[in-house]
mmCIF file of C-alpha atoms in Angstrom:
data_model
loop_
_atom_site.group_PDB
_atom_site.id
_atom_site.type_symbol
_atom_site.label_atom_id
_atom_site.label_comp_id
_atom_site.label_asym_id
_atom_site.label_seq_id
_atom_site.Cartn_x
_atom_site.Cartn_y
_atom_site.Cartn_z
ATOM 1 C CA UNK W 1 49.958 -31.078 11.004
ATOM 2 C CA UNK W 2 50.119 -34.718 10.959
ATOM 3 C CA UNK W 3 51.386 -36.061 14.117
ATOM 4 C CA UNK W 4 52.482 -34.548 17.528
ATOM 5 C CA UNK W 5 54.467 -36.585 19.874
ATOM 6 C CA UNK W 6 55.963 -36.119 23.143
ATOM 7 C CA UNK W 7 58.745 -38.640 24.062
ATOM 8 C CA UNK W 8 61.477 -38.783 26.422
ATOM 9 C CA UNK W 9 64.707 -40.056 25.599
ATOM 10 C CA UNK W 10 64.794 -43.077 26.912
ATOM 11 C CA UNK W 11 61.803 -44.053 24.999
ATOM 12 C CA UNK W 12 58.815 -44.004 26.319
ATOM 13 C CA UNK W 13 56.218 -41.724 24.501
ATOM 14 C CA UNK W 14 53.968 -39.524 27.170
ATOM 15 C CA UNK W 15 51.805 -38.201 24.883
ATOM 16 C CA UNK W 16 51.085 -38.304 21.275
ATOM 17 C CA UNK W 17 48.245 -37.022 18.551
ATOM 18 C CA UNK W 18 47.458 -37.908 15.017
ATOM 19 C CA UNK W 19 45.788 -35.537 12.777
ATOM 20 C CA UNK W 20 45.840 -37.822 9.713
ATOM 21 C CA UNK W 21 46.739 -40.773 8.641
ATOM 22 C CA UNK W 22 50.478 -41.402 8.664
ATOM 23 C CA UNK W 23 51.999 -44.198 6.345
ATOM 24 C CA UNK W 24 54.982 -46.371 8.079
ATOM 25 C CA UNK W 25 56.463 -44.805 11.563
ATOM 26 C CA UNK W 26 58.078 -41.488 10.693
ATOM 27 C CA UNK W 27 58.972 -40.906 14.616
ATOM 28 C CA UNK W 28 60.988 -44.020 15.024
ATOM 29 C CA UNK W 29 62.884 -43.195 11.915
ATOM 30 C CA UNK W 30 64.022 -39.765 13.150
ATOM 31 C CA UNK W 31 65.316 -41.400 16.206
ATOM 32 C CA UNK W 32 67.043 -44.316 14.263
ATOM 33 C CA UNK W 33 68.413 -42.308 11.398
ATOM 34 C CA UNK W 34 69.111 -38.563 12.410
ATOM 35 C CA UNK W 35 68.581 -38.661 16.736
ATOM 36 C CA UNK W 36 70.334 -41.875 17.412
ATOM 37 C CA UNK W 37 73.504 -40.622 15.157
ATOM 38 C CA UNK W 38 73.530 -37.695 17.268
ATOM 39 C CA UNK W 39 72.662 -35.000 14.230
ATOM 40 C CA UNK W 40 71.237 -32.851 17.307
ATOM 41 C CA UNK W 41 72.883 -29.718 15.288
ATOM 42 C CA UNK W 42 69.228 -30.356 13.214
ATOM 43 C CA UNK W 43 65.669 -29.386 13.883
ATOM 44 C CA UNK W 44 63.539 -30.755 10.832
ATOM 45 C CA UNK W 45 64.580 -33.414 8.250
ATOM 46 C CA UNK W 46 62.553 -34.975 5.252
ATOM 47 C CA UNK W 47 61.990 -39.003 6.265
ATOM 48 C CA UNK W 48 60.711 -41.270 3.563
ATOM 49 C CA UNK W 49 58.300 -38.749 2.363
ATOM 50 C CA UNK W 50 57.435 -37.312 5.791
ATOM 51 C CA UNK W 51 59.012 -33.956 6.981
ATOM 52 C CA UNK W 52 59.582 -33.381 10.461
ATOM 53 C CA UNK W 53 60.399 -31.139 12.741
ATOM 54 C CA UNK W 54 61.468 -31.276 16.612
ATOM 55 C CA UNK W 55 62.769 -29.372 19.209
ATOM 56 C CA UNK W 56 64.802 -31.292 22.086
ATOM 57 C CA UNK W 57 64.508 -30.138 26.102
ATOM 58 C CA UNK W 58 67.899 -31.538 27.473
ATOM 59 C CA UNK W 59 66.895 -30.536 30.976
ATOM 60 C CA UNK W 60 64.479 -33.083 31.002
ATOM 61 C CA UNK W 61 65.411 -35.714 27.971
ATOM 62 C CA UNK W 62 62.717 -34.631 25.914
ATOM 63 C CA UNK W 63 61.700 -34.967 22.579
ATOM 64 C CA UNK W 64 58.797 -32.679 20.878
ATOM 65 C CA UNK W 65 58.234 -34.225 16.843
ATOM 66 C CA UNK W 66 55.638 -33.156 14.513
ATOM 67 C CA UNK W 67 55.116 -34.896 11.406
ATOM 68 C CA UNK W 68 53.578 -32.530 8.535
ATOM 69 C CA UNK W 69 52.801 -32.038 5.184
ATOM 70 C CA UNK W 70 55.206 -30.333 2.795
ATOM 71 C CA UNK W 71 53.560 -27.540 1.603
ATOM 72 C CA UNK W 72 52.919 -26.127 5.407
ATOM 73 C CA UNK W 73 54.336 -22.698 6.566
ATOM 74 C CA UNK W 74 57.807 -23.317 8.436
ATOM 75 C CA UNK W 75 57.197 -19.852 10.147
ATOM 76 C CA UNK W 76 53.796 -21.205 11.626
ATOM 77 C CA UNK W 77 55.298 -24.703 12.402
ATOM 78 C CA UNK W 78 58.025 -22.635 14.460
ATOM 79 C CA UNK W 79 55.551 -21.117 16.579
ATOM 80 C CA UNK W 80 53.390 -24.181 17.309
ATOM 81 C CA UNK W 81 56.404 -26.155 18.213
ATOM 82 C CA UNK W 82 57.761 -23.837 20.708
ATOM 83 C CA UNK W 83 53.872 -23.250 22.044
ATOM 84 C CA UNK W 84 52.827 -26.832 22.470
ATOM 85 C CA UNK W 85 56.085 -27.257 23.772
ATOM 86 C CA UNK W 86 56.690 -24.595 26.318
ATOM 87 C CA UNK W 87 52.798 -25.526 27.689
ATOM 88 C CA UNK W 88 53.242 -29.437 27.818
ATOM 89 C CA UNK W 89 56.647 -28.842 29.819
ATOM 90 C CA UNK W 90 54.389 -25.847 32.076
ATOM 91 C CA UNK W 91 51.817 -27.783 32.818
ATOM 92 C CA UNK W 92 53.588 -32.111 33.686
ATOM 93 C CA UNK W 93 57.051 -30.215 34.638
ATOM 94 C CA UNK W 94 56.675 -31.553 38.312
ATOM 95 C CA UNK W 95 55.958 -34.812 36.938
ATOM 96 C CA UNK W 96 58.379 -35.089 34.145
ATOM 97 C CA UNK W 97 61.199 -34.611 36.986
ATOM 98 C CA UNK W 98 60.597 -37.648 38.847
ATOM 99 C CA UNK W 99 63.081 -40.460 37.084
ATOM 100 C CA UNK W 100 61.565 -42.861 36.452
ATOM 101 C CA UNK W 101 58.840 -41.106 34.252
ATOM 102 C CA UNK W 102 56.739 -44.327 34.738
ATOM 103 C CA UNK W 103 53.060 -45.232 33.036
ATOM 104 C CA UNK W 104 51.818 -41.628 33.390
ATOM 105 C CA UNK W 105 48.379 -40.124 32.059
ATOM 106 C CA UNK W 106 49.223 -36.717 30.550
ATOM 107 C CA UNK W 107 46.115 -35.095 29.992
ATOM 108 C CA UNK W 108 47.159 -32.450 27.007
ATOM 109 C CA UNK W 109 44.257 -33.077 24.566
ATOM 110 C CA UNK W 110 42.309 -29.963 25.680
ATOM 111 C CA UNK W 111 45.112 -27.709 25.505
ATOM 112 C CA UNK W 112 46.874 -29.367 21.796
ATOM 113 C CA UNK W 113 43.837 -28.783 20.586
ATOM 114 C CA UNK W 114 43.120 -25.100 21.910
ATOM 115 C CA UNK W 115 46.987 -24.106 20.929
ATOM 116 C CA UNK W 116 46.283 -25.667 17.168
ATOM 117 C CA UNK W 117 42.919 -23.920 16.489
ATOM 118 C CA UNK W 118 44.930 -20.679 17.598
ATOM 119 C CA UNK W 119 47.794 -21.474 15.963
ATOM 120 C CA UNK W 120 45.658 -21.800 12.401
ATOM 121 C CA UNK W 121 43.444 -19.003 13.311
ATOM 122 C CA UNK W 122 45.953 -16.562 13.381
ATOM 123 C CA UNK W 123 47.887 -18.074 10.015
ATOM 124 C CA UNK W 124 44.531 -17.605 8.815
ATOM 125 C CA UNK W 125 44.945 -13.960 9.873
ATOM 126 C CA UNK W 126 48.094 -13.183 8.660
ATOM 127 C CA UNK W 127 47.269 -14.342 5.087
ATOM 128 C CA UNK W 128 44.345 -12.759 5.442
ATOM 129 C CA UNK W 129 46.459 -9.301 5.982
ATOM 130 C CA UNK W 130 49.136 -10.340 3.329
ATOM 131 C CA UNK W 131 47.039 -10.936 0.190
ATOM 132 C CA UNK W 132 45.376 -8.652 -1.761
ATOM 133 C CA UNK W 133 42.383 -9.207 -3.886
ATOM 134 C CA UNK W 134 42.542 -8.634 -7.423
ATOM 135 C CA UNK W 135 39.921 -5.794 -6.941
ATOM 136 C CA UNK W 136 42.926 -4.232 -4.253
ATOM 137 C CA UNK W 137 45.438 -4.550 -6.810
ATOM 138 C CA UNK W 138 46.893 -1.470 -8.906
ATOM 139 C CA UNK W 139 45.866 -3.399 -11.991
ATOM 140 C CA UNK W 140 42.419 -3.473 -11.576
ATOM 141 C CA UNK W 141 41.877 0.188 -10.765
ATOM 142 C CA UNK W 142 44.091 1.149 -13.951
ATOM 143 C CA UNK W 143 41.847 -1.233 -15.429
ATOM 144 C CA UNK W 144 38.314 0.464 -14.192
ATOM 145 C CA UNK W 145 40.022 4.296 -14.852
ATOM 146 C CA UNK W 146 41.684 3.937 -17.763
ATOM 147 C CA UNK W 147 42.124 7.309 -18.074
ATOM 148 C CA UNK W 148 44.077 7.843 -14.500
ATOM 149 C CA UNK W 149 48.129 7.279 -14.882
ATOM 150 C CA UNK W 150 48.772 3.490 -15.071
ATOM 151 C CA UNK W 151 50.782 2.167 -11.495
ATOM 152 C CA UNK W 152 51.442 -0.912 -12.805
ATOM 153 C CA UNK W 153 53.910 -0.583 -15.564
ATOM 154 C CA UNK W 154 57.315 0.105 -15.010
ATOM 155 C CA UNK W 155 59.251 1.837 -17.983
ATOM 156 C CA UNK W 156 56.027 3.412 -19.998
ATOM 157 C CA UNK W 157 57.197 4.762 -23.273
ATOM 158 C CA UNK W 158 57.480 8.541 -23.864
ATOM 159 C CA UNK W 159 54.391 10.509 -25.087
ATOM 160 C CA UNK W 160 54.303 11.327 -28.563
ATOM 161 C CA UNK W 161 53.043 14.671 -29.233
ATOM 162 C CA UNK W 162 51.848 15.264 -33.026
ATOM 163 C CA UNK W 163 53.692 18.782 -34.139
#
């Protein structure tokens, strides 16, 4: 994850976090090129090099953007989106209602950074449980037992029996 911003509609951004460096404004793009032309049928787009992916709250003209690198896991960027999203709208949703918004403090540092160390701790996990070592593998205990049938291959040529 690169960047995490909370905006509302109208423009004013509550409460934003960057991760990394980000080249150019990625955020203002979305809005200008795929928000603004009313593309809301879309949740993640590719931006001059940046992906992104947001989630709007119409009930209270919200806007929830994070800016990441290609190669992350959409399935784990799912689940961080909705969770940063359904605890930033638990925890300000009193304050969020009052129109105007106005120059607000939203504290949400402590709890960004709790939900993306969990977040990546259990993506860690689920690799983890996923991938095998080569030592796990069928190949490497036909390789170590070379006697024992061979798991591995698929189509193994009749035995040929001398007569």
């Amino acid at each position: 994850l690169d960047l995490f911003s909370v905006m509302h509609k109208g423009g004013a951004v509550l409460w934003e976090k960057t991760l990394t460096t980000v080249k150019g404004n990625p955020v203002n793009d979305l809005i200008r090129t795929v928000l603004m032309e009313e593309r809301s049928g879309e949740t993640n787009a590719k931006i001059d090099g940046h992906c992104l992916k947001w989630a709007l709250v119409n009930e209270f003209d919200l806007i929830f953007v994070m800016v990441y690198p290609q190669a992350a896991s959409l399935m784990f960027l799912d689940e961080l989106l909705d969770t940063l999203k359904d605890s930033f709208l638990d925890m300000f949703k009193h304050r969020i209602t009052t129109v105007p918004i106005g120059p607000s403090k939203f504290e949400f540092e402590a709890e960004f950074g709790r939900i993306l160390n969990k977040h990546e701790e259990d993506a860690k996990a689920r690799r983890k449980k996923t991938q095998k070592t080569f030592d796990e593998t069928a190949l490497a205990k036909d390789i170590r037992n070379p006697n024992e049938k061979k798991r591995y291959a698929k189509h193994q040529a009749p035995a040929v029996h001398p007569s």
